[in-house]
Amino acid sequence: MKKVTDNNFINGQQPQLLLKRPLTILCLAIISSYFLLAAFVYVAELTRWNPRFTQWDKKVGAEYESPNGKNILGTDYLGRSVLRKTIYGAKVSLTVALFASFIGIIIAVPLGALAGFYHGIVDDIVVWLCTTLTSIPYILLILAFALVLKDKSLDLTWLGLGQIPLAGIPAVCIALGFTGWVGICRLVRAEVIKQKQLDYARTARSFGCSNFRILFRHILPNLYHILIVSFSIRFVYYIHAEVILSFLGLGVKNAPSWGTMIDLARQDLTKGCWWEMTSATVALFVISLAINIFGDTLRDTLNPKFIRLQRIKYKVTYER
Amino acid sequence: MSDKDSILLSVKNLSTAYFTKQGPLQAVRDVSFDIREGAIFALVGTSGCGKTALALSILRLIPGHQGRITGGNIFFNGQDLLSIREKQMRKVRGAEIAFVFQQPAAAFNPVFTIGNQIAETVTLHQKKTRKKAFSDAVDMLRKVGIDEPEKKARQYPHQFSGGMLQRAMIAMAVCCRPKLIIADEPTSSLDVTTEMGILDLLCQLRKEDNISILLITHNLNIVANRADYVAVMQNGRILEQGDTKKIIQNPSHPYTKSLIANASKNSLR
Amino acid sequence: MSAYIARRLFFMVPTIFGIMLITFLLFNVIGGDVTDEYAGKFADKQTRDEIRSRLGLDKPLFFSRDSQFLNHLKRAVTFNFGRARDRQKISEKFLNHVGFSLALTIPMLLGTALISISLALMAAYRRNGILDCLVVFFCIAAMSVPFLSFILFGQYFLAYKWGLFPVYFWPDLNPISYLALPILIGIVAGLGPNIRFYRSVFLEEFTKDYVRTAFAKGLSPAKVLFTHVLKNAMVPIITRIVFSIPYLFLGSLLLERFFGIPGLGHLIVDAVSSRDYQLLNAVVYISAVLIAVFTLIADMCYLIVDPRISLEKSY
């Protein structure tokens, strides 16, 4: 008979506020710094300021210099600074992912909302479209889009913008956006259907709100949490997709992106030069990790079913 | 029940806590009681008073991330259940102490047949072939009063009615001849007639095989008619316990008094 | 049963029609006239016109008896894909290359499924325990590394530097040796998302009552996990596995490209770089049809696994 000692409770822990966990703060910091960097490069380009570290195509040293004091991350096969290329790559990758996500959301949300709200023929058409697009393997669809758009250009002269070539970044954005909207659309549609049954929609209607008003003012705000979570998940996916596309030659053309850097890395590696590839991979890894963790925590907080239970330390000393 | 009957299960100072969002919640506070051989011991109280937590604690069925037993001893068959290893505990579960759950529809695995699930317990604790185990299962179903047991044993839980499922659950509990059955509100989800059938069945089992029953319920009527001993629980503590007749005729605690007053007068005789 | 199949096949028709429409729009409408690609820069007008009529691109797009769209439909329905850029029959090309792709992807699927299901089950069992935290951490980290990096690092270290595997495909080599490394890389890279998915499925199952009953009967954790919980989780597991079967045929574009394995994926990448619209068109169409068919098969598998689902329930 083992005597049982008494227990100590660590009582009253703080509520699980998102921002109070150090890991989340770290992730947020990382994400913000990437975006700030990218924005900085953007601004620098637009204003033609050109500070030194956005000049990625300037030869700064001998070819294939390994990391040293002058070029922290070494140089590539043309003598360009890997560090500058990585920073510029951040801008490119983030831009692509951001625009692709936006295109996806812009297409998906109205379609999904309309489909869920007005059943019948509208719903049938949207569901048919979604089923058809999901039947085609994602990779193939993206490849096909990117390939087909490669040499085309958008004729926006009527907007005063002239001919916009669709090669490179725009093609990738469009390809990713036009194929990725389906998943979001399904989520939105399911959620709208669910929300429509709830009481507040009926109350709004009984007060004389028009359908449109109900949909956009009342139901849509309830979709934000789904959109945010799926946005964070897809963002990482788009960044990686851009890498693959660039590798296959369909991606960004004139600017260094992490994808093109990794593509170049193939030849580098055979010469024993690991820095370009490592730099791009690490940059990719860090931002993906940060967004993944942040997205996960976001999802757990917003989903009532998975609220984490408190851990308590007990000091019971009976043997098991 | 005379005092000569030996004590089968002895719970001493048991405490259990659940982990919740707001911190640890003490579900069972320092509870002690004894169950004799062949007795029906009722545990009464309203929902949320800790009855189920207590029952689960006896068999150590609370998963590590949900809660923990924080103190006490449970003596059964000469050993303290809280101090034996998990492997030995598994030998106790089902074979010596069996559990009957509240909602049989959820408690059975929907993708296996009833006979299969009962036979599983048999093969686990007794060295029998699968065929023999299955025929044992059929016998058990017959024993608990299910018609056409051979046919029923091959059916799935969703094809049974609520009352039949509860009988099947009891069959699963007694198939290895345990010494104690813990029945957690076995009739709460059933209608009154079916309820009577289940309770009769439990009493019959007690008489035939001398199985003790820890009957957890919120219904004082059942207690008055069937139980030998009763303990009243509130907020994780046992307020009073003892011989059923004595407690009902002479409740000492105000809570017990209110419980009795709320129960219908007709059943209390 | 046959009525059910007939009904499902009937509903597949609009989808397949939609697929044909989209491939047509993509490759013929948006893609436009590929005659110049085929003819080269210096062909004269006569050659170009000849090529154009041979390809059928001089006909109107939609609105005539002989329109491109109708031809497209006709060819799709009869599975007659014509010839690729290098004048070899597309169907022949498929058959030649599919074998390599399948030899690569089938072991990958099996390995990933086995490992991720077991790991996810064990991790979900003790939620937030040591194994669980490690597994989740590994998954998130693995998912944050782009697939390309996996391949590059794997190829560089395991094959090139340490010489454990051959770096590239060579027909004379024993198939196992040149497939081993790609399969290994594929499995490791694929574990991340799979484990996360299965883990969430199992976590959901663990909240159900029958798990508690199984423990109350005295079953060991291994038995409860691998018999009771697994069988109940079969529906989403089967869905995922069956859905990934059509992708097996496509092979892995990146793995085949890097290791030079002449599978369907390699074919596709070549087609992309040489702008071989015919071939791509055929590939997209076939895989889409496969996916639609396997969706149906997946649904029928549910019936075997879950006795609660009955055919009479409307779709």
PDB file of C-alpha atoms in Angstrom, chain B:
ATOM      1  CA  MET B   1     -27.148  -8.835   3.085  1.00  0.00           C
ATOM      2  CA  SER B   2     -25.437  -9.593   6.299  1.00  0.00           C
ATOM      3  CA  ASP B   3     -22.179  -8.238   7.503  1.00  0.00           C
ATOM      4  CA  LYS B   4     -20.639 -11.591   6.910  1.00  0.00           C
ATOM      5  CA  ASP B   5     -20.496 -10.875   3.174  1.00  0.00           C
ATOM      6  CA  SER B   6     -16.984  -9.847   2.309  1.00  0.00           C
ATOM      7  CA  ILE B   7     -16.196  -6.523   0.759  1.00  0.00           C
ATOM      8  CA  LEU B   8     -15.456  -6.744  -2.908  1.00  0.00           C
ATOM      9  CA  LEU B   9     -14.445  -3.219  -3.777  1.00  0.00           C
ATOM     10  CA  SER B  10     -13.197  -0.654  -1.335  1.00  0.00           C
ATOM     11  CA  VAL B  11     -12.683   2.900  -2.451  1.00  0.00           C
ATOM     12  CA  LYS B  12     -10.761   5.148  -0.100  1.00  0.00           C
ATOM     13  CA  ASN B  13     -10.312   8.886  -0.453  1.00  0.00           C
ATOM     14  CA  LEU B  14     -10.522   8.896  -4.218  1.00  0.00           C
ATOM     15  CA  SER B  15     -10.035  12.216  -5.967  1.00  0.00           C
ATOM     16  CA  THR B  16     -10.104  12.880  -9.666  1.00  0.00           C
ATOM     17  CA  ALA B  17      -9.674  16.044 -11.682  1.00  0.00           C
ATOM     18  CA  TYR B  18     -10.504  16.945 -15.267  1.00  0.00           C
ATOM     19  CA  PHE B  19      -8.540  19.427 -17.323  1.00  0.00           C
ATOM     20  CA  THR B  20     -10.652  22.297 -18.567  1.00  0.00           C
ATOM     21  CA  LYS B  21     -10.146  25.610 -20.265  1.00  0.00           C
ATOM     22  CA  GLN B  22     -10.421  27.449 -16.996  1.00  0.00           C
ATOM     23  CA  GLY B  23      -8.060  25.195 -15.162  1.00  0.00           C
ATOM     24  CA  PRO B  24      -8.352  21.862 -13.388  1.00  0.00           C
ATOM     25  CA  LEU B  25     -11.810  20.889 -12.303  1.00  0.00           C
ATOM     26  CA  GLN B  26     -12.031  18.606  -9.323  1.00  0.00           C
ATOM     27  CA  ALA B  27     -14.732  16.146 -10.319  1.00  0.00           C
ATOM     28  CA  VAL B  28     -14.365  13.671  -7.473  1.00  0.00           C
ATOM     29  CA  ARG B  29     -13.383  14.883  -4.034  1.00  0.00           C
ATOM     30  CA  ASP B  30     -12.171  12.502  -1.414  1.00  0.00           C
ATOM     31  CA  VAL B  31     -14.773   9.802  -1.928  1.00  0.00           C
ATOM     32  CA  SER B  32     -14.862   6.606   0.089  1.00  0.00           C
ATOM     33  CA  PHE B  33     -17.280   3.692  -0.002  1.00  0.00           C
ATOM     34  CA  ASP B  34     -17.355  -0.097  -0.010  1.00  0.00           C
ATOM     35  CA  ILE B  35     -19.255  -2.520  -2.188  1.00  0.00           C
ATOM     36  CA  ARG B  36     -20.014  -5.961  -0.848  1.00  0.00           C
ATOM     37  CA  GLU B  37     -20.200  -9.180  -2.760  1.00  0.00           C
ATOM     38  CA  GLY B  38     -23.505  -9.739  -4.433  1.00  0.00           C
ATOM     39  CA  ALA B  39     -24.869  -6.337  -3.487  1.00  0.00           C
ATOM     40  CA  ILE B  40     -26.420  -3.662  -5.600  1.00  0.00           C
ATOM     41  CA  PHE B  41     -24.852  -0.361  -4.666  1.00  0.00           C
ATOM     42  CA  ALA B  42     -26.516   2.700  -6.066  1.00  0.00           C
ATOM     43  CA  LEU B  43     -24.803   6.022  -6.595  1.00  0.00           C
ATOM     44  CA  VAL B  44     -27.297   8.847  -6.841  1.00  0.00           C
ATOM     45  CA  GLY B  45     -26.956  12.449  -7.798  1.00  0.00           C
ATOM     46  CA  THR B  46     -27.850  14.943 -10.495  1.00  0.00           C
ATOM     47  CA  SER B  47     -25.914  15.426 -13.662  1.00  0.00           C
ATOM     48  CA  GLY B  48     -22.486  16.876 -13.221  1.00  0.00           C
ATOM     49  CA  CYS B  49     -22.002  15.694  -9.653  1.00  0.00           C
ATOM     50  CA  GLY B  50     -19.113  13.461 -10.568  1.00  0.00           C
ATOM     51  CA  LYS B  51     -20.772  10.043 -10.696  1.00  0.00           C
ATOM     52  CA  THR B  52     -19.434   9.148 -14.106  1.00  0.00           C
ATOM     53  CA  ALA B  53     -15.999  10.472 -13.272  1.00  0.00           C
ATOM     54  CA  LEU B  54     -15.964   8.251 -10.226  1.00  0.00           C
ATOM     55  CA  ALA B  55     -17.024   5.223 -12.218  1.00  0.00           C
ATOM     56  CA  LEU B  56     -14.430   5.792 -14.901  1.00  0.00           C
ATOM     57  CA  SER B  57     -11.770   6.320 -12.284  1.00  0.00           C
ATOM     58  CA  ILE B  58     -12.345   2.886 -10.812  1.00  0.00           C
ATOM     59  CA  LEU B  59     -11.349   1.307 -14.080  1.00  0.00           C
ATOM     60  CA  ARG B  60      -8.795   3.997 -14.860  1.00  0.00           C
ATOM     61  CA  LEU B  61     -10.552   4.826 -18.087  1.00  0.00           C
ATOM     62  CA  ILE B  62      -9.929   8.552 -18.118  1.00  0.00           C
ATOM     63  CA  PRO B  63      -7.456   9.364 -20.892  1.00  0.00           C
ATOM     64  CA  GLY B  64      -4.306  11.156 -19.879  1.00  0.00           C
ATOM     65  CA  HIS B  65      -5.098  14.350 -21.708  1.00  0.00           C
ATOM     66  CA  GLN B  66      -8.612  14.626 -20.288  1.00  0.00           C
ATOM     67  CA  GLY B  67      -8.024  14.186 -16.625  1.00  0.00           C
ATOM     68  CA  ARG B  68      -6.156  12.427 -13.909  1.00  0.00           C
ATOM     69  CA  ILE B  69      -6.743  10.577 -10.657  1.00  0.00           C
ATOM     70  CA  THR B  70      -5.131  12.741  -8.055  1.00  0.00           C
ATOM     71  CA  GLY B  71      -5.368  10.725  -4.913  1.00  0.00           C
ATOM     72  CA  GLY B  72      -6.751   7.771  -3.041  1.00  0.00           C
ATOM     73  CA  ASN B  73      -6.775   3.992  -3.207  1.00  0.00           C
ATOM     74  CA  ILE B  74      -9.122   1.487  -4.776  1.00  0.00           C
ATOM     75  CA  PHE B  75      -8.840  -1.938  -3.241  1.00  0.00           C
ATOM     76  CA  PHE B  76     -10.145  -4.844  -5.245  1.00  0.00           C
ATOM     77  CA  ASN B  77      -9.263  -8.481  -4.832  1.00  0.00           C
ATOM     78  CA  GLY B  78      -6.448  -7.715  -2.489  1.00  0.00           C
ATOM     79  CA  GLN B  79      -4.669  -5.138  -4.611  1.00  0.00           C
ATOM     80  CA  ASP B  80      -4.787  -1.412  -5.016  1.00  0.00           C
ATOM     81  CA  LEU B  81      -6.029  -0.803  -8.544  1.00  0.00           C
ATOM     82  CA  LEU B  82      -4.306   2.545  -8.647  1.00  0.00           C
ATOM     83  CA  SER B  83      -0.919   1.087  -8.060  1.00  0.00           C
ATOM     84  CA  ILE B  84      -0.830  -1.817 -10.464  1.00  0.00           C
ATOM     85  CA  ARG B  85       0.639  -1.579 -13.909  1.00  0.00           C
ATOM     86  CA  GLU B  86      -1.469  -0.857 -16.935  1.00  0.00           C
ATOM     87  CA  LYS B  87      -0.967  -4.369 -18.244  1.00  0.00           C
ATOM     88  CA  GLN B  88      -2.440  -5.900 -15.126  1.00  0.00           C
ATOM     89  CA  MET B  89      -5.224  -3.357 -15.201  1.00  0.00           C
ATOM     90  CA  ARG B  90      -6.217  -4.581 -18.630  1.00  0.00           C
ATOM     91  CA  LYS B  91      -6.709  -8.031 -17.181  1.00  0.00           C
ATOM     92  CA  VAL B  92      -9.089  -6.579 -14.636  1.00  0.00           C
ATOM     93  CA  ARG B  93     -11.129  -4.642 -17.167  1.00  0.00           C
ATOM     94  CA  GLY B  94     -13.829  -6.731 -18.712  1.00  0.00           C
ATOM     95  CA  ALA B  95     -12.881  -9.885 -16.876  1.00  0.00           C
ATOM     96  CA  GLU B  96     -13.305  -8.908 -13.261  1.00  0.00           C
ATOM     97  CA  ILE B  97     -14.907  -5.508 -13.416  1.00  0.00           C
ATOM     98  CA  ALA B  98     -17.086  -4.702 -16.392  1.00  0.00           C
ATOM     99  CA  PHE B  99     -18.609  -1.439 -17.524  1.00  0.00           C
ATOM    100  CA  VAL B 100     -22.024  -0.813 -18.985  1.00  0.00           C
ATOM    101  CA  PHE B 101     -22.230   2.561 -20.672  1.00  0.00           C
ATOM    102  CA  GLN B 102     -25.063   5.006 -20.831  1.00  0.00           C
ATOM    103  CA  GLN B 103     -25.623   5.307 -24.550  1.00  0.00           C
ATOM    104  CA  PRO B 104     -25.278   1.873 -26.084  1.00  0.00           C
ATOM    105  CA  ALA B 105     -25.749   3.175 -29.595  1.00  0.00           C
ATOM    106  CA  ALA B 106     -22.587   5.198 -29.346  1.00  0.00           C
ATOM    107  CA  ALA B 107     -20.709   2.725 -27.213  1.00  0.00           C
ATOM    108  CA  PHE B 108     -20.701  -0.065 -29.766  1.00  0.00           C
ATOM    109  CA  ASN B 109     -18.381   0.065 -32.722  1.00  0.00           C
ATOM    110  CA  PRO B 110     -20.608   0.678 -35.737  1.00  0.00           C
ATOM    111  CA  VAL B 111     -18.543  -1.287 -38.201  1.00  0.00           C
ATOM    112  CA  PHE B 112     -18.366  -4.602 -36.396  1.00  0.00           C
ATOM    113  CA  THR B 113     -21.214  -7.004 -35.674  1.00  0.00           C
ATOM    114  CA  ILE B 114     -22.549  -7.296 -32.142  1.00  0.00           C
ATOM    115  CA  GLY B 115     -21.565 -10.931 -31.908  1.00  0.00           C
ATOM    116  CA  ASN B 116     -18.081 -10.068 -33.067  1.00  0.00           C
ATOM    117  CA  GLN B 117     -17.655  -7.443 -30.389  1.00  0.00           C
ATOM    118  CA  ILE B 118     -18.878  -9.682 -27.605  1.00  0.00           C
ATOM    119  CA  ALA B 119     -16.721 -12.535 -28.854  1.00  0.00           C
ATOM    120  CA  GLU B 120     -13.757 -10.197 -28.813  1.00  0.00           C
ATOM    121  CA  THR B 121     -14.027  -9.829 -25.063  1.00  0.00           C
ATOM    122  CA  VAL B 122     -14.218 -13.582 -24.677  1.00  0.00           C
ATOM    123  CA  THR B 123     -11.166 -14.306 -26.792  1.00  0.00           C
ATOM    124  CA  LEU B 124      -9.301 -11.599 -24.983  1.00  0.00           C
ATOM    125  CA  HIS B 125      -9.708 -12.926 -21.485  1.00  0.00           C
ATOM    126  CA  GLN B 126     -10.304 -16.613 -22.008  1.00  0.00           C
ATOM    127  CA  LYS B 127      -8.364 -18.943 -24.177  1.00  0.00           C
ATOM    128  CA  LYS B 128     -11.039 -19.964 -26.615  1.00  0.00           C
ATOM    129  CA  THR B 129     -11.190 -20.365 -30.349  1.00  0.00           C
ATOM    130  CA  ARG B 130     -13.051 -17.761 -32.331  1.00  0.00           C
ATOM    131  CA  LYS B 131     -15.818 -20.165 -33.126  1.00  0.00           C
ATOM    132  CA  LYS B 132     -16.329 -21.070 -29.500  1.00  0.00           C
ATOM    133  CA  ALA B 133     -16.152 -17.438 -28.522  1.00  0.00           C
ATOM    134  CA  PHE B 134     -18.830 -16.558 -31.034  1.00  0.00           C
ATOM    135  CA  SER B 135     -21.139 -19.282 -29.785  1.00  0.00           C
ATOM    136  CA  ASP B 136     -20.506 -18.017 -26.258  1.00  0.00           C
ATOM    137  CA  ALA B 137     -21.568 -14.615 -27.461  1.00  0.00           C
ATOM    138  CA  VAL B 138     -24.768 -16.081 -28.877  1.00  0.00           C
ATOM    139  CA  ASP B 139     -25.428 -17.787 -25.537  1.00  0.00           C
ATOM    140  CA  MET B 140     -24.929 -14.521 -23.751  1.00  0.00           C
ATOM    141  CA  LEU B 141     -27.385 -12.769 -26.019  1.00  0.00           C
ATOM    142  CA  ARG B 142     -29.887 -15.460 -25.259  1.00  0.00           C
ATOM    143  CA  LYS B 143     -29.228 -15.133 -21.562  1.00  0.00           C
ATOM    144  CA  VAL B 144     -30.004 -11.439 -21.564  1.00  0.00           C
ATOM    145  CA  GLY B 145     -33.277 -12.055 -23.272  1.00  0.00           C
ATOM    146  CA  ILE B 146     -32.696 -11.273 -26.930  1.00  0.00           C
ATOM    147  CA  ASP B 147     -34.746 -13.340 -29.334  1.00  0.00           C
ATOM    148  CA  GLU B 148     -33.134 -15.160 -32.227  1.00  0.00           C
ATOM    149  CA  PRO B 149     -29.675 -14.628 -30.871  1.00  0.00           C
ATOM    150  CA  GLU B 150     -27.908 -16.427 -33.719  1.00  0.00           C
ATOM    151  CA  LYS B 151     -29.370 -14.029 -36.225  1.00  0.00           C
ATOM    152  CA  LYS B 152     -28.925 -10.987 -34.061  1.00  0.00           C
ATOM    153  CA  ALA B 153     -25.316 -11.722 -33.328  1.00  0.00           C
ATOM    154  CA  ARG B 154     -24.517 -11.285 -36.976  1.00  0.00           C
ATOM    155  CA  GLN B 155     -26.155  -7.902 -37.220  1.00  0.00           C
ATOM    156  CA  TYR B 156     -24.713  -4.450 -36.769  1.00  0.00           C
ATOM    157  CA  PRO B 157     -25.470  -2.007 -33.974  1.00  0.00           C
ATOM    158  CA  HIS B 158     -27.522   0.279 -36.149  1.00  0.00           C
ATOM    159  CA  GLN B 159     -29.946  -2.559 -36.750  1.00  0.00           C
ATOM    160  CA  PHE B 160     -30.769  -2.938 -33.063  1.00  0.00           C
ATOM    161  CA  SER B 161     -33.229  -0.968 -31.002  1.00  0.00           C
ATOM    162  CA  GLY B 162     -32.129   0.976 -27.932  1.00  0.00           C
ATOM    163  CA  GLY B 163     -33.337  -1.533 -25.393  1.00  0.00           C
ATOM    164  CA  MET B 164     -31.840  -4.457 -27.255  1.00  0.00           C
ATOM    165  CA  LEU B 165     -28.556  -2.669 -27.546  1.00  0.00           C
ATOM    166  CA  GLN B 166     -28.422  -2.120 -23.837  1.00  0.00           C
ATOM    167  CA  ARG B 167     -29.118  -5.800 -23.295  1.00  0.00           C
ATOM    168  CA  ALA B 168     -26.351  -6.597 -25.735  1.00  0.00           C
ATOM    169  CA  MET B 169     -24.055  -4.313 -23.804  1.00  0.00           C
ATOM    170  CA  ILE B 170     -24.909  -6.154 -20.616  1.00  0.00           C
ATOM    171  CA  ALA B 171     -24.256  -9.420 -22.420  1.00  0.00           C
ATOM    172  CA  MET B 172     -20.853  -8.088 -23.358  1.00  0.00           C
ATOM    173  CA  ALA B 173     -20.246  -7.142 -19.759  1.00  0.00           C
ATOM    174  CA  VAL B 174     -21.087 -10.520 -18.251  1.00  0.00           C
ATOM    175  CA  CYS B 175     -19.595 -12.763 -20.849  1.00  0.00           C
ATOM    176  CA  CYS B 176     -16.419 -13.240 -18.840  1.00  0.00           C
ATOM    177  CA  ARG B 177     -18.219 -13.618 -15.553  1.00  0.00           C
ATOM    178  CA  PRO B 178     -16.968 -10.497 -13.813  1.00  0.00           C
ATOM    179  CA  LYS B 179     -17.387  -9.972 -10.127  1.00  0.00           C
ATOM    180  CA  LEU B 180     -18.549  -6.397 -10.445  1.00  0.00           C
ATOM    181  CA  ILE B 181     -20.537  -4.541 -13.056  1.00  0.00           C
ATOM    182  CA  ILE B 182     -20.426  -0.780 -13.100  1.00  0.00           C
ATOM    183  CA  ALA B 183     -23.586   0.409 -14.797  1.00  0.00           C
ATOM    184  CA  ASP B 184     -23.441   4.116 -15.635  1.00  0.00           C
ATOM    185  CA  GLU B 185     -27.012   5.327 -16.000  1.00  0.00           C
ATOM    186  CA  PRO B 186     -27.906   2.270 -18.038  1.00  0.00           C
ATOM    187  CA  THR B 187     -31.485   3.240 -18.531  1.00  0.00           C
ATOM    188  CA  SER B 188     -31.414   6.982 -18.926  1.00  0.00           C
ATOM    189  CA  SER B 189     -31.829   6.872 -22.652  1.00  0.00           C
ATOM    190  CA  LEU B 190     -34.600   4.284 -22.626  1.00  0.00           C
ATOM    191  CA  ASP B 191     -38.346   4.432 -22.160  1.00  0.00           C
ATOM    192  CA  VAL B 192     -39.919   3.296 -18.911  1.00  0.00           C
ATOM    193  CA  THR B 193     -40.993  -0.177 -19.975  1.00  0.00           C
ATOM    194  CA  THR B 194     -37.640  -1.030 -21.441  1.00  0.00           C
ATOM    195  CA  GLU B 195     -36.077   0.430 -18.350  1.00  0.00           C
ATOM    196  CA  MET B 196     -37.914  -2.038 -16.155  1.00  0.00           C
ATOM    197  CA  GLY B 197     -36.727  -4.882 -18.341  1.00  0.00           C
ATOM    198  CA  ILE B 198     -33.115  -3.844 -18.052  1.00  0.00           C
ATOM    199  CA  LEU B 199     -33.281  -3.433 -14.313  1.00  0.00           C
ATOM    200  CA  ASP B 200     -34.966  -6.794 -13.923  1.00  0.00           C
ATOM    201  CA  LEU B 201     -32.199  -8.279 -15.975  1.00  0.00           C
ATOM    202  CA  LEU B 202     -29.550  -6.778 -13.758  1.00  0.00           C
ATOM    203  CA  CYS B 203     -31.226  -8.053 -10.629  1.00  0.00           C
ATOM    204  CA  GLN B 204     -31.559 -11.461 -12.179  1.00  0.00           C
ATOM    205  CA  LEU B 205     -27.878 -11.531 -12.973  1.00  0.00           C
ATOM    206  CA  ARG B 206     -27.083 -10.573  -9.452  1.00  0.00           C
ATOM    207  CA  LYS B 207     -29.171 -13.411  -8.148  1.00  0.00           C
ATOM    208  CA  GLU B 208     -27.956 -16.054 -10.566  1.00  0.00           C
ATOM    209  CA  ASP B 209     -24.270 -15.317 -10.680  1.00  0.00           C
ATOM    210  CA  ASN B 210     -23.716 -13.316  -7.514  1.00  0.00           C
ATOM    211  CA  ILE B 211     -22.414 -10.317  -9.422  1.00  0.00           C
ATOM    212  CA  SER B 212     -22.187  -7.039  -7.545  1.00  0.00           C
ATOM    213  CA  ILE B 213     -23.538  -4.035  -9.319  1.00  0.00           C
ATOM    214  CA  LEU B 214     -22.532  -0.426  -8.929  1.00  0.00           C
ATOM    215  CA  LEU B 215     -25.616   1.276 -10.287  1.00  0.00           C
ATOM    216  CA  ILE B 216     -25.220   4.919 -11.142  1.00  0.00           C
ATOM    217  CA  THR B 217     -28.413   6.808 -11.649  1.00  0.00           C
ATOM    218  CA  HIS B 218     -30.204  10.046 -11.040  1.00  0.00           C
ATOM    219  CA  ASN B 219     -33.526   8.321 -10.570  1.00  0.00           C
ATOM    220  CA  LEU B 220     -34.323   7.706  -6.910  1.00  0.00           C
ATOM    221  CA  ASN B 221     -37.243   5.426  -7.740  1.00  0.00           C
ATOM    222  CA  ILE B 222     -34.998   2.795  -9.173  1.00  0.00           C
ATOM    223  CA  VAL B 223     -32.794   3.057  -6.146  1.00  0.00           C
ATOM    224  CA  ALA B 224     -35.589   2.609  -3.688  1.00  0.00           C
ATOM    225  CA  ASN B 225     -36.845  -0.542  -5.330  1.00  0.00           C
ATOM    226  CA  ARG B 226     -33.688  -2.309  -6.323  1.00  0.00           C
ATOM    227  CA  ALA B 227     -30.630  -1.157  -4.499  1.00  0.00           C
ATOM    228  CA  ASP B 228     -29.306  -2.593  -1.271  1.00  0.00           C
ATOM    229  CA  TYR B 229     -27.050   0.331  -0.516  1.00  0.00           C
ATOM    230  CA  VAL B 230     -27.081   3.867  -1.725  1.00  0.00           C
ATOM    231  CA  ALA B 231     -24.676   6.774  -1.685  1.00  0.00           C
ATOM    232  CA  VAL B 232     -25.743  10.309  -2.439  1.00  0.00           C
ATOM    233  CA  MET B 233     -23.312  12.463  -4.334  1.00  0.00           C
ATOM    234  CA  GLN B 234     -23.134  16.163  -4.870  1.00  0.00           C
ATOM    235  CA  ASN B 235     -20.323  18.246  -6.345  1.00  0.00           C
ATOM    236  CA  GLY B 236     -17.911  15.397  -6.193  1.00  0.00           C
ATOM    237  CA  ARG B 237     -18.494  14.455  -2.591  1.00  0.00           C
ATOM    238  CA  ILE B 238     -20.516  11.692  -1.019  1.00  0.00           C
ATOM    239  CA  LEU B 239     -22.959  13.315   1.333  1.00  0.00           C
ATOM    240  CA  GLU B 240     -24.269  10.209   2.975  1.00  0.00           C
ATOM    241  CA  GLN B 241     -24.351   6.513   2.324  1.00  0.00           C
ATOM    242  CA  GLY B 242     -25.709   3.354   3.818  1.00  0.00           C
ATOM    243  CA  ASP B 243     -28.565   0.920   3.714  1.00  0.00           C
ATOM    244  CA  THR B 244     -31.160   2.047   1.229  1.00  0.00           C
ATOM    245  CA  LYS B 245     -34.126   1.697   3.523  1.00  0.00           C
ATOM    246  CA  LYS B 246     -32.445   3.611   6.274  1.00  0.00           C
ATOM    247  CA  ILE B 247     -31.348   6.463   4.074  1.00  0.00           C
ATOM    248  CA  ILE B 248     -34.713   6.844   2.430  1.00  0.00           C
ATOM    249  CA  GLN B 249     -36.663   6.710   5.620  1.00  0.00           C
ATOM    250  CA  ASN B 250     -34.238   8.814   7.575  1.00  0.00           C
ATOM    251  CA  PRO B 251     -32.257  11.089   5.375  1.00  0.00           C
ATOM    252  CA  SER B 252     -29.887  13.211   7.373  1.00  0.00           C
ATOM    253  CA  HIS B 253     -28.559  15.559   4.735  1.00  0.00           C
ATOM    254  CA  PRO B 254     -30.823  18.316   3.400  1.00  0.00           C
ATOM    255  CA  TYR B 255     -29.836  17.525  -0.151  1.00  0.00           C
ATOM    256  CA  THR B 256     -30.954  13.933   0.266  1.00  0.00           C
ATOM    257  CA  LYS B 257     -34.171  15.159   1.722  1.00  0.00           C
ATOM    258  CA  SER B 258     -34.844  17.335  -1.277  1.00  0.00           C
ATOM    259  CA  LEU B 259     -34.017  14.479  -3.633  1.00  0.00           C
ATOM    260  CA  ILE B 260     -36.468  12.223  -1.887  1.00  0.00           C
ATOM    261  CA  ALA B 261     -39.103  14.876  -1.788  1.00  0.00           C
ATOM    262  CA  ASN B 262     -38.774  15.395  -5.519  1.00  0.00           C
ATOM    263  CA  ALA B 263     -39.136  11.728  -6.296  1.00  0.00           C
ATOM    264  CA  SER B 264     -42.677  10.554  -6.760  1.00  0.00           C
ATOM    265  CA  LYS B 265     -44.322   9.449  -3.575  1.00  0.00           C
ATOM    266  CA  ASN B 266     -45.890   6.349  -5.014  1.00  0.00           C
ATOM    267  CA  SER B 267     -42.688   4.394  -5.416  1.00  0.00           C
ATOM    268  CA  LEU B 268     -41.407   4.913  -1.937  1.00  0.00           C
ATOM    269  CA  ARG B 269     -42.689   2.227   0.316  1.00  0.00           C
TER     270      ARG B 269
END
